[in-house]
Amino acid sequence: MKEITIDELKKISSESLQLIDIRDEGSINYGMMPEAVSIPMKEFETNVDACIQQLDSSKTIVIYCQRGEKSQDIAGFLEEKGIDCYSLAGGYNAFLRELISKDDGEEIQKRAEDSIRKKFHKQLFTPFAKACRNYDLIQEGDHIAVCISGGKDSMLMAKLFQEIQKHRKVQFDLTFLVMDPGYNKENRALIESNAKRLGIPITVFESSIFDAVDTVEKNPCYLCARMRRGYLYSKAKELGCNKIALGHHYDDVIETILMGMLHGGQIQTMMPKLHSIHFEGMELIRPLYLIRETDICKWRDYNELHFLQCACHFTETCSTCHEDGTTSSKRLETKKLIAKLKENNPFIEGNIFKSVENVNLSTVICYKKDGVRHHFLEDYDKV
């Protein structure tokens, strides 16, 4: 198996180069290298002949994944089939690092902030402010730890907090908190670089979560997410914060509702705010609650921003970790289902969201309140 670096890749003309992106659809939604062709890794595993037919042997074929690991396997496999190709060292993340190193940070920051105030004010700032108001997320004297994973959602959340703080309707403080659970140095540098170019003064602290979950076979993402939450609460409280803010958006909410029914056999939602059970006096808030993911992506792309999908070293295809422990594939499956349903009912997303605001207990067989299970027969004859 042969490897090629980003510097070596730049010396090859685009006319004589074929880039093959083997990441899954969820990863590709975060961006691709220019002119790359998508052939997901699972297709090589299930229909290799059809994949080979898409390769142009007259060009230099370069295979890339997220970090340059899975692409080595595919490149080696293709070489055994007699196909001359390379694996991109460092993968898509190496491309991102190279891209960001060329950016003018001050110009990027100004453009990103101006677009929030003007072009995307209605799509981003207005629903952000509405969620903060409707769910009483920001109160006088708050010290909020804005938790940044390095992805598009948390980075936008940080910029929106900076913007709303300028309005000064209530006095509150912000700490932009980044936890390093064991990132490799390149991914950590990418998060720090993005924060710097966007004018977000981050506080980074380290933990050993990745080491702890590396040996876990069942639901490692669930364990990782729960451990992350605990570390964030603990560090935020140590820094004098009374709230942590997470970057879950509207689409996360409706996907969670639907997955709860389809995979969990329960009706539940992702709440806009929660009291911490284990950390007294601490709360969790979700100020992106009313913001659509498509609008976040439009803001990202308009400003030509590039974020990590996931800096996790446990899996190539991990999306942002969700508190319910669902995999990226399960979320993607639910996202596609909602999109399919929307083809016949344009109100489907809003209806899913409102379904947990319009629960009629008289039509529910059982429900739980404060951990106590109630059955409709308890009050059935009390009429």
Short mmCIF file of C-alpha atoms in Angstrom, two decimals:
data_model
loop_
_atom_site.label_atom_id
_atom_site.label_comp_id
_atom_site.label_asym_id
_atom_site.label_seq_id
_atom_site.Cartn_x
_atom_site.Cartn_y
_atom_site.Cartn_z
CA MET A 1 0.00 0.00 0.00
CA LYS A 2 1.40 3.43 -1.02
CA GLU A 3 0.73 6.70 0.80
CA ILE A 4 0.77 10.24 -0.52
CA THR A 5 0.94 13.43 1.54
CA ILE A 6 -1.03 16.64 1.06
CA ASP A 7 2.14 18.41 -0.14
CA GLU A 8 2.76 15.70 -2.72
CA LEU A 9 -0.89 15.78 -3.77
CA LYS A 10 -0.72 19.50 -4.52
CA LYS A 11 1.95 18.83 -7.17
CA ILE A 12 -0.49 16.72 -9.22
CA SER A 13 -2.71 18.58 -11.69
CA SER A 14 -6.44 18.20 -11.18
CA GLU A 15 -6.81 16.86 -14.74
CA SER A 16 -4.61 13.86 -13.96
CA LEU A 17 -5.98 13.17 -10.45
CA GLN A 18 -8.96 11.13 -9.24
CA LEU A 19 -9.87 11.55 -5.58
CA ILE A 20 -12.06 8.84 -4.04
CA ASP A 21 -13.87 9.67 -0.78
CA ILE A 22 -14.76 6.43 1.05
CA ARG A 23 -16.45 8.03 4.07
CA ASP A 24 -20.13 7.46 4.83
CA GLU A 25 -22.92 9.87 3.95
CA GLY A 26 -22.99 11.41 7.41
CA SER A 27 -19.32 12.36 7.12
CA ILE A 28 -19.64 13.64 3.56
CA ASN A 29 -22.35 16.04 4.70
CA TYR A 30 -19.59 17.84 6.60
CA GLY A 31 -17.68 18.45 3.36
CA MET A 32 -15.52 16.79 0.70
CA MET A 33 -12.27 17.58 -1.05
CA PRO A 34 -12.84 19.48 -4.33
CA GLU A 35 -13.78 17.26 -7.29
CA ALA A 36 -13.71 14.10 -5.17
CA VAL A 37 -15.94 11.15 -6.08
CA SER A 38 -17.92 9.48 -3.29
CA ILE A 39 -17.67 5.69 -3.12
CA PRO A 40 -18.48 4.69 0.49
CA MET A 41 -16.31 2.01 2.03
CA LYS A 42 -19.28 -0.32 2.48
CA GLU A 43 -19.74 -0.37 -1.31
CA PHE A 44 -16.20 -1.66 -1.75
CA GLU A 45 -17.09 -4.39 0.70
CA THR A 46 -20.39 -5.37 -0.96
CA ASN A 47 -19.98 -4.60 -4.67
CA VAL A 48 -16.29 -4.21 -5.46
CA ASP A 49 -16.65 -4.76 -9.22
CA ALA A 50 -19.04 -1.82 -9.58
CA CYS A 51 -16.66 0.35 -7.54
CA ILE A 52 -13.66 -0.61 -9.68
CA GLN A 53 -15.58 0.39 -12.80
CA GLN A 54 -15.75 3.94 -11.45
CA LEU A 55 -11.96 4.19 -11.15
CA ASP A 56 -9.96 5.85 -13.93
CA SER A 57 -6.69 3.96 -14.37
CA SER A 58 -5.35 6.70 -16.65
CA LYS A 59 -5.21 9.04 -13.64
CA THR A 60 -3.44 9.02 -10.29
CA ILE A 61 -6.03 7.46 -7.96
CA VAL A 62 -5.95 8.69 -4.35
CA ILE A 63 -8.22 7.16 -1.71
CA TYR A 64 -9.06 9.15 1.41
CA CYS A 65 -11.11 8.64 4.58
CA GLN A 66 -11.38 10.85 7.67
CA ARG A 67 -7.96 10.26 9.19
CA GLY A 68 -6.07 8.14 6.68
CA GLU A 69 -6.62 4.76 8.34
CA LYS A 70 -9.50 3.05 6.54
CA SER A 71 -8.18 4.33 3.21
CA GLN A 72 -5.03 2.28 3.76
CA ASP A 73 -7.14 -0.88 3.87
CA ILE A 74 -9.01 -0.01 0.68
CA ALA A 75 -5.85 1.07 -1.16
CA GLY A 76 -4.13 -2.17 -0.16
CA PHE A 77 -7.16 -4.19 -1.25
CA LEU A 78 -7.21 -2.45 -4.66
CA GLU A 79 -3.50 -3.04 -5.14
CA GLU A 80 -4.14 -6.75 -4.67
CA LYS A 81 -6.66 -6.41 -7.53
CA GLY A 82 -3.90 -4.93 -9.71
CA ILE A 83 -5.05 -1.31 -9.41
CA ASP A 84 -2.35 1.30 -8.83
CA CYS A 85 -3.51 3.78 -6.17
CA TYR A 86 -2.51 5.75 -3.08
CA SER A 87 -3.90 6.37 0.40
CA LEU A 88 -3.94 10.02 1.50
CA ALA A 89 -1.86 10.37 4.67
CA GLY A 90 -3.93 12.02 7.39
CA GLY A 91 -7.09 11.80 5.29
CA TYR A 92 -9.70 14.56 5.12
CA ASN A 93 -8.45 16.01 8.39
CA ALA A 94 -5.05 16.67 6.80
CA PHE A 95 -6.84 18.53 4.00
CA LEU A 96 -8.70 20.63 6.57
CA ARG A 97 -5.51 21.52 8.43
CA GLU A 98 -3.87 22.62 5.20
CA LEU A 99 -6.92 24.67 4.22
CA ILE A 100 -7.25 26.44 7.56
CA SER A 101 -3.54 27.28 7.72
CA LYS A 102 -4.03 29.59 4.71
CA ASP A 103 -7.00 31.53 6.08
CA ASP A 104 -6.94 35.17 7.11
CA GLY A 105 -8.29 34.84 10.67
CA GLU A 106 -9.43 38.45 11.11
CA GLU A 107 -11.34 38.46 7.85
CA ILE A 108 -12.95 35.10 8.64
CA GLN A 109 -14.12 36.34 12.06
CA LYS A 110 -15.57 39.57 10.67
CA ARG A 111 -17.39 37.81 7.86
CA ALA A 112 -18.84 35.17 10.21
CA GLU A 113 -20.09 37.79 12.67
CA ASP A 114 -21.51 40.08 9.99
CA SER A 115 -23.42 37.18 8.44
CA ILE A 116 -25.05 36.41 11.81
CA ARG A 117 -26.18 40.04 12.13
CA LYS A 118 -27.36 40.42 8.55
CA LYS A 119 -27.72 37.56 6.05
CA PHE A 120 -28.60 34.85 8.61
CA HIS A 121 -30.14 37.00 11.34
CA LYS A 122 -33.66 35.61 10.80
CA GLN A 123 -32.50 31.98 10.47
CA LEU A 124 -29.97 31.94 13.31
CA PHE A 125 -30.00 34.84 15.76
CA THR A 126 -33.78 35.24 15.91
CA PRO A 127 -34.52 31.58 16.87
CA PHE A 128 -31.53 31.60 19.23
CA ALA A 129 -32.90 34.62 21.06
CA LYS A 130 -36.42 33.16 20.96
CA ALA A 131 -35.28 29.91 22.58
CA CYS A 132 -33.39 31.82 25.26
CA ARG A 133 -36.53 33.88 25.96
CA ASN A 134 -39.21 31.17 25.67
CA TYR A 135 -37.36 28.62 27.78
CA ASP A 136 -35.75 31.16 30.15
CA LEU A 137 -32.26 29.89 29.35
CA ILE A 138 -30.27 33.00 30.31
CA GLN A 139 -30.87 34.72 33.63
CA GLU A 140 -29.34 37.67 35.43
CA GLY A 141 -25.97 36.81 36.96
CA ASP A 142 -25.50 33.54 35.05
CA HIS A 143 -22.03 32.25 34.30
CA ILE A 144 -22.46 29.93 31.33
CA ALA A 145 -19.90 27.37 30.17
CA VAL A 146 -20.36 27.21 26.40
CA CYS A 147 -19.19 23.67 25.61
CA ILE A 148 -17.32 23.45 22.31
CA SER A 149 -16.64 20.13 20.61
CA GLY A 150 -15.09 21.67 17.53
CA GLY A 151 -18.02 21.02 15.18
CA LYS A 152 -20.26 23.44 13.32
CA ASP A 153 -23.05 23.48 15.94
CA SER A 154 -20.98 24.33 18.99
CA MET A 155 -18.84 26.87 17.11
CA LEU A 156 -21.95 28.69 15.87
CA MET A 157 -23.42 28.54 19.39
CA ALA A 158 -20.32 30.29 20.71
CA LYS A 159 -20.66 33.09 18.14
CA LEU A 160 -24.37 33.50 18.91
CA PHE A 161 -23.62 33.79 22.63
CA GLN A 162 -21.04 36.48 21.89
CA GLU A 163 -23.61 38.33 19.82
CA ILE A 164 -26.47 38.16 22.32
CA GLN A 165 -24.15 39.22 25.13
CA LYS A 166 -23.60 42.51 23.29
CA HIS A 167 -27.33 43.27 23.63
CA ARG A 168 -26.93 43.30 27.43
CA LYS A 169 -30.59 42.76 28.28
CA VAL A 170 -29.33 40.74 31.24
CA GLN A 171 -25.86 40.62 32.75
CA PHE A 172 -24.14 37.24 32.36
CA ASP A 173 -20.65 35.84 31.88
CA LEU A 174 -19.33 33.29 29.40
CA THR A 175 -16.56 30.72 29.48
CA PHE A 176 -15.89 28.88 26.23
CA LEU A 177 -14.99 25.42 27.40
CA VAL A 178 -13.24 22.74 25.33
CA MET A 179 -12.57 19.32 26.78
CA ASP A 180 -9.74 17.29 25.27
CA PRO A 181 -10.73 13.67 26.02
CA GLY A 182 -7.61 12.34 24.32
CA TYR A 183 -7.52 13.92 20.86
CA ASN A 184 -4.43 13.40 18.75
CA LYS A 185 -2.35 16.56 18.49
CA GLU A 186 -3.47 17.33 14.93
CA ASN A 187 -7.19 17.29 15.78
CA ARG A 188 -6.69 19.35 18.91
CA ALA A 189 -4.68 21.88 16.88
CA LEU A 190 -7.52 22.06 14.34
CA ILE A 191 -10.08 22.88 17.05
CA GLU A 192 -7.79 25.51 18.56
CA SER A 193 -7.11 27.02 15.13
CA ASN A 194 -10.80 27.29 14.28
CA ALA A 195 -11.55 28.93 17.62
CA LYS A 196 -8.75 31.45 17.12
CA ARG A 197 -9.79 32.42 13.60
CA LEU A 198 -13.41 32.90 14.77
CA GLY A 199 -12.39 34.99 17.78
CA ILE A 200 -13.55 32.51 20.42
CA PRO A 201 -11.29 32.62 23.53
CA ILE A 202 -11.42 28.97 24.56
CA THR A 203 -10.40 27.35 27.82
CA VAL A 204 -9.08 23.84 27.20
CA PHE A 205 -8.84 21.11 29.82
CA GLU A 206 -7.85 17.48 29.46
CA SER A 207 -9.39 14.18 30.47
CA SER A 208 -8.67 10.52 29.74
CA ILE A 209 -12.11 9.52 28.44
CA PHE A 210 -10.89 7.99 25.19
CA ASP A 211 -8.54 5.69 27.08
CA ALA A 212 -11.43 4.62 29.31
CA VAL A 213 -13.81 3.74 26.47
CA ASP A 214 -11.28 2.20 24.07
CA THR A 215 -11.71 -1.21 25.69
CA VAL A 216 -15.51 -1.04 25.85
CA GLU A 217 -17.22 -3.14 23.19
CA LYS A 218 -20.89 -2.38 23.90
CA ASN A 219 -22.17 1.20 23.45
CA PRO A 220 -18.80 2.99 23.71
CA CYS A 221 -20.37 6.19 22.32
CA TYR A 222 -23.02 6.15 25.06
CA LEU A 223 -20.38 5.75 27.77
CA CYS A 224 -18.21 8.44 26.17
CA ALA A 225 -21.13 10.89 26.01
CA ARG A 226 -22.09 10.31 29.64
CA MET A 227 -18.51 10.68 30.81
CA ARG A 228 -18.08 13.85 28.77
CA ARG A 229 -21.15 15.35 30.44
CA GLY A 230 -19.78 14.61 33.89
CA TYR A 231 -16.37 16.10 33.14
CA LEU A 232 -17.94 19.22 31.61
CA TYR A 233 -20.21 19.76 34.62
CA SER A 234 -17.30 19.25 37.02
CA LYS A 235 -14.93 21.63 35.23
CA ALA A 236 -17.63 24.24 34.66
CA LYS A 237 -18.53 24.22 38.35
CA GLU A 238 -14.85 24.47 39.27
CA LEU A 239 -14.61 27.59 37.08
CA GLY A 240 -17.59 29.19 38.84
CA CYS A 241 -20.22 28.46 36.18
CA ASN A 242 -23.79 27.57 37.03
CA LYS A 243 -24.81 26.35 33.57
CA ILE A 244 -23.37 24.38 30.66
CA ALA A 245 -24.65 25.03 27.14
CA LEU A 246 -24.69 22.25 24.53
CA GLY A 247 -25.13 22.63 20.76
CA HIS A 248 -28.12 20.37 20.05
CA HIS A 249 -30.41 21.89 17.42
CA TYR A 250 -34.01 21.51 16.22
CA ASP A 251 -33.24 18.52 14.01
CA ASP A 252 -31.56 16.72 16.91
CA VAL A 253 -34.76 17.26 18.89
CA ILE A 254 -37.18 15.82 16.34
CA GLU A 255 -34.84 12.92 15.54
CA THR A 256 -34.65 12.10 19.25
CA ILE A 257 -38.45 12.13 19.54
CA LEU A 258 -38.87 9.77 16.60
CA MET A 259 -36.01 7.47 17.65
CA GLY A 260 -37.48 7.23 21.14
CA MET A 261 -40.65 5.77 19.65
CA LEU A 262 -39.06 3.60 16.96
CA HIS A 263 -36.09 2.25 18.90
CA GLY A 264 -36.86 2.88 22.56
CA GLY A 265 -40.60 2.23 22.76
CA GLN A 266 -41.20 5.51 24.58
CA ILE A 267 -42.33 9.08 24.06
CA GLN A 268 -39.64 11.50 25.13
CA THR A 269 -37.86 14.59 23.93
CA MET A 270 -34.54 16.35 24.29
CA MET A 271 -35.40 19.06 26.83
CA PRO A 272 -34.32 22.70 26.29
CA LYS A 273 -32.95 22.78 29.82
CA LEU A 274 -32.39 20.38 32.69
CA HIS A 275 -31.30 20.53 36.31
CA SER A 276 -28.23 18.41 36.92
CA ILE A 277 -28.90 15.39 39.11
CA HIS A 278 -25.33 14.88 40.25
CA PHE A 279 -23.99 18.45 40.34
CA GLU A 280 -26.01 20.59 42.71
CA GLY A 281 -26.89 24.05 41.45
CA MET A 282 -25.87 23.26 37.86
CA GLU A 283 -28.12 23.34 34.79
CA LEU A 284 -27.82 22.23 31.18
CA ILE A 285 -29.25 24.49 28.47
CA ARG A 286 -29.69 24.05 24.70
CA PRO A 287 -30.00 27.50 23.07
CA LEU A 288 -29.90 26.14 19.46
CA TYR A 289 -33.18 24.33 20.22
CA LEU A 290 -35.15 26.19 17.53
CA ILE A 291 -32.42 26.44 14.87
CA ARG A 292 -32.54 24.19 11.81
CA GLU A 293 -29.43 22.22 10.87
CA THR A 294 -29.72 23.25 7.22
CA ASP A 295 -29.37 26.90 8.27
CA ILE A 296 -26.28 26.08 10.33
CA CYS A 297 -24.79 24.40 7.27
CA LYS A 298 -25.66 27.38 5.08
CA TRP A 299 -23.90 29.73 7.52
CA ARG A 300 -20.87 27.44 7.59
CA ASP A 301 -20.67 27.15 3.80
CA TYR A 302 -21.33 30.85 3.15
CA ASN A 303 -18.35 31.70 5.34
CA GLU A 304 -16.24 28.88 3.86
CA LEU A 305 -15.70 27.40 7.31
CA HIS A 306 -14.44 23.87 7.80
CA PHE A 307 -15.01 21.98 11.04
CA LEU A 308 -14.23 18.53 12.34
CA GLN A 309 -17.07 16.06 12.10
CA CYS A 310 -15.66 14.23 15.08
CA ALA A 311 -12.21 14.17 16.63
CA CYS A 312 -12.93 10.82 18.24
CA HIS A 313 -10.21 8.23 17.69
CA PHE A 314 -12.56 5.34 18.46
CA THR A 315 -14.35 5.19 15.14
CA GLU A 316 -13.99 6.65 11.67
CA THR A 317 -17.69 7.28 11.20
CA CYS A 318 -18.69 8.70 14.57
CA SER A 319 -20.94 11.75 14.44
CA THR A 320 -21.20 14.23 17.26
CA CYS A 321 -21.84 12.09 20.34
CA HIS A 322 -25.46 12.13 21.47
CA GLU A 323 -26.55 11.68 25.04
CA ASP A 324 -28.85 8.79 24.17
CA GLY A 325 -25.94 6.75 22.83
CA THR A 326 -27.39 6.39 19.33
CA THR A 327 -24.98 5.73 16.50
CA SER A 328 -24.48 8.06 13.57
CA SER A 329 -26.04 5.44 11.26
CA LYS A 330 -29.22 5.29 13.36
CA ARG A 331 -29.49 9.08 13.36
CA LEU A 332 -28.86 9.21 9.63
CA GLU A 333 -31.54 6.56 9.08
CA THR A 334 -34.02 8.63 11.11
CA LYS A 335 -33.04 11.81 9.29
CA LYS A 336 -33.72 10.12 5.94
CA LEU A 337 -37.06 8.82 7.19
CA ILE A 338 -38.15 12.32 8.20
CA ALA A 339 -37.05 13.68 4.81
CA LYS A 340 -39.05 10.96 3.05
CA LEU A 341 -42.16 11.69 5.09
CA LYS A 342 -41.75 15.39 4.34
CA GLU A 343 -42.15 14.70 0.61
CA ASN A 344 -45.85 14.04 1.20
CA ASN A 345 -46.35 16.23 4.28
CA PRO A 346 -44.38 19.49 4.44
CA PHE A 347 -45.48 19.99 8.05
CA ILE A 348 -44.04 16.70 9.30
CA GLU A 349 -41.05 18.21 11.12
CA GLY A 350 -43.12 20.81 12.93
CA ASN A 351 -45.71 18.19 13.85
CA ILE A 352 -43.07 15.91 15.36
CA PHE A 353 -41.67 18.82 17.35
CA LYS A 354 -45.12 19.94 18.61
CA SER A 355 -46.21 16.39 19.44
CA VAL A 356 -44.42 16.54 22.81
CA GLU A 357 -45.98 19.93 23.56
CA ASN A 358 -49.52 18.64 23.04
CA VAL A 359 -49.61 15.44 25.09
CA ASN A 360 -53.13 14.61 26.27
CA LEU A 361 -52.73 12.36 29.32
CA SER A 362 -56.34 11.24 28.97
CA THR A 363 -55.36 9.38 25.81
CA VAL A 364 -52.16 7.81 27.19
CA ILE A 365 -52.18 4.23 28.55
CA CYS A 366 -49.26 4.80 30.94
CA TYR A 367 -46.91 7.61 31.84
CA LYS A 368 -44.18 8.26 34.37
CA LYS A 369 -43.97 11.23 36.69
CA ASP A 370 -40.95 11.66 38.98
CA GLY A 371 -40.08 8.02 38.42
CA VAL A 372 -43.54 6.78 39.37
CA ARG A 373 -45.54 4.85 36.76
CA HIS A 374 -49.22 5.80 36.38
CA HIS A 375 -51.82 3.70 34.52
CA PHE A 376 -55.04 5.04 33.01
CA LEU A 377 -57.09 2.46 35.00
CA GLU A 378 -56.10 4.20 38.26
CA ASP A 379 -58.58 6.99 37.53
CA TYR A 380 -60.77 5.31 34.93
CA ASP A 381 -63.84 4.87 37.18
CA LYS A 382 -63.41 8.19 38.99
CA VAL A 383 -65.93 10.02 36.83
#
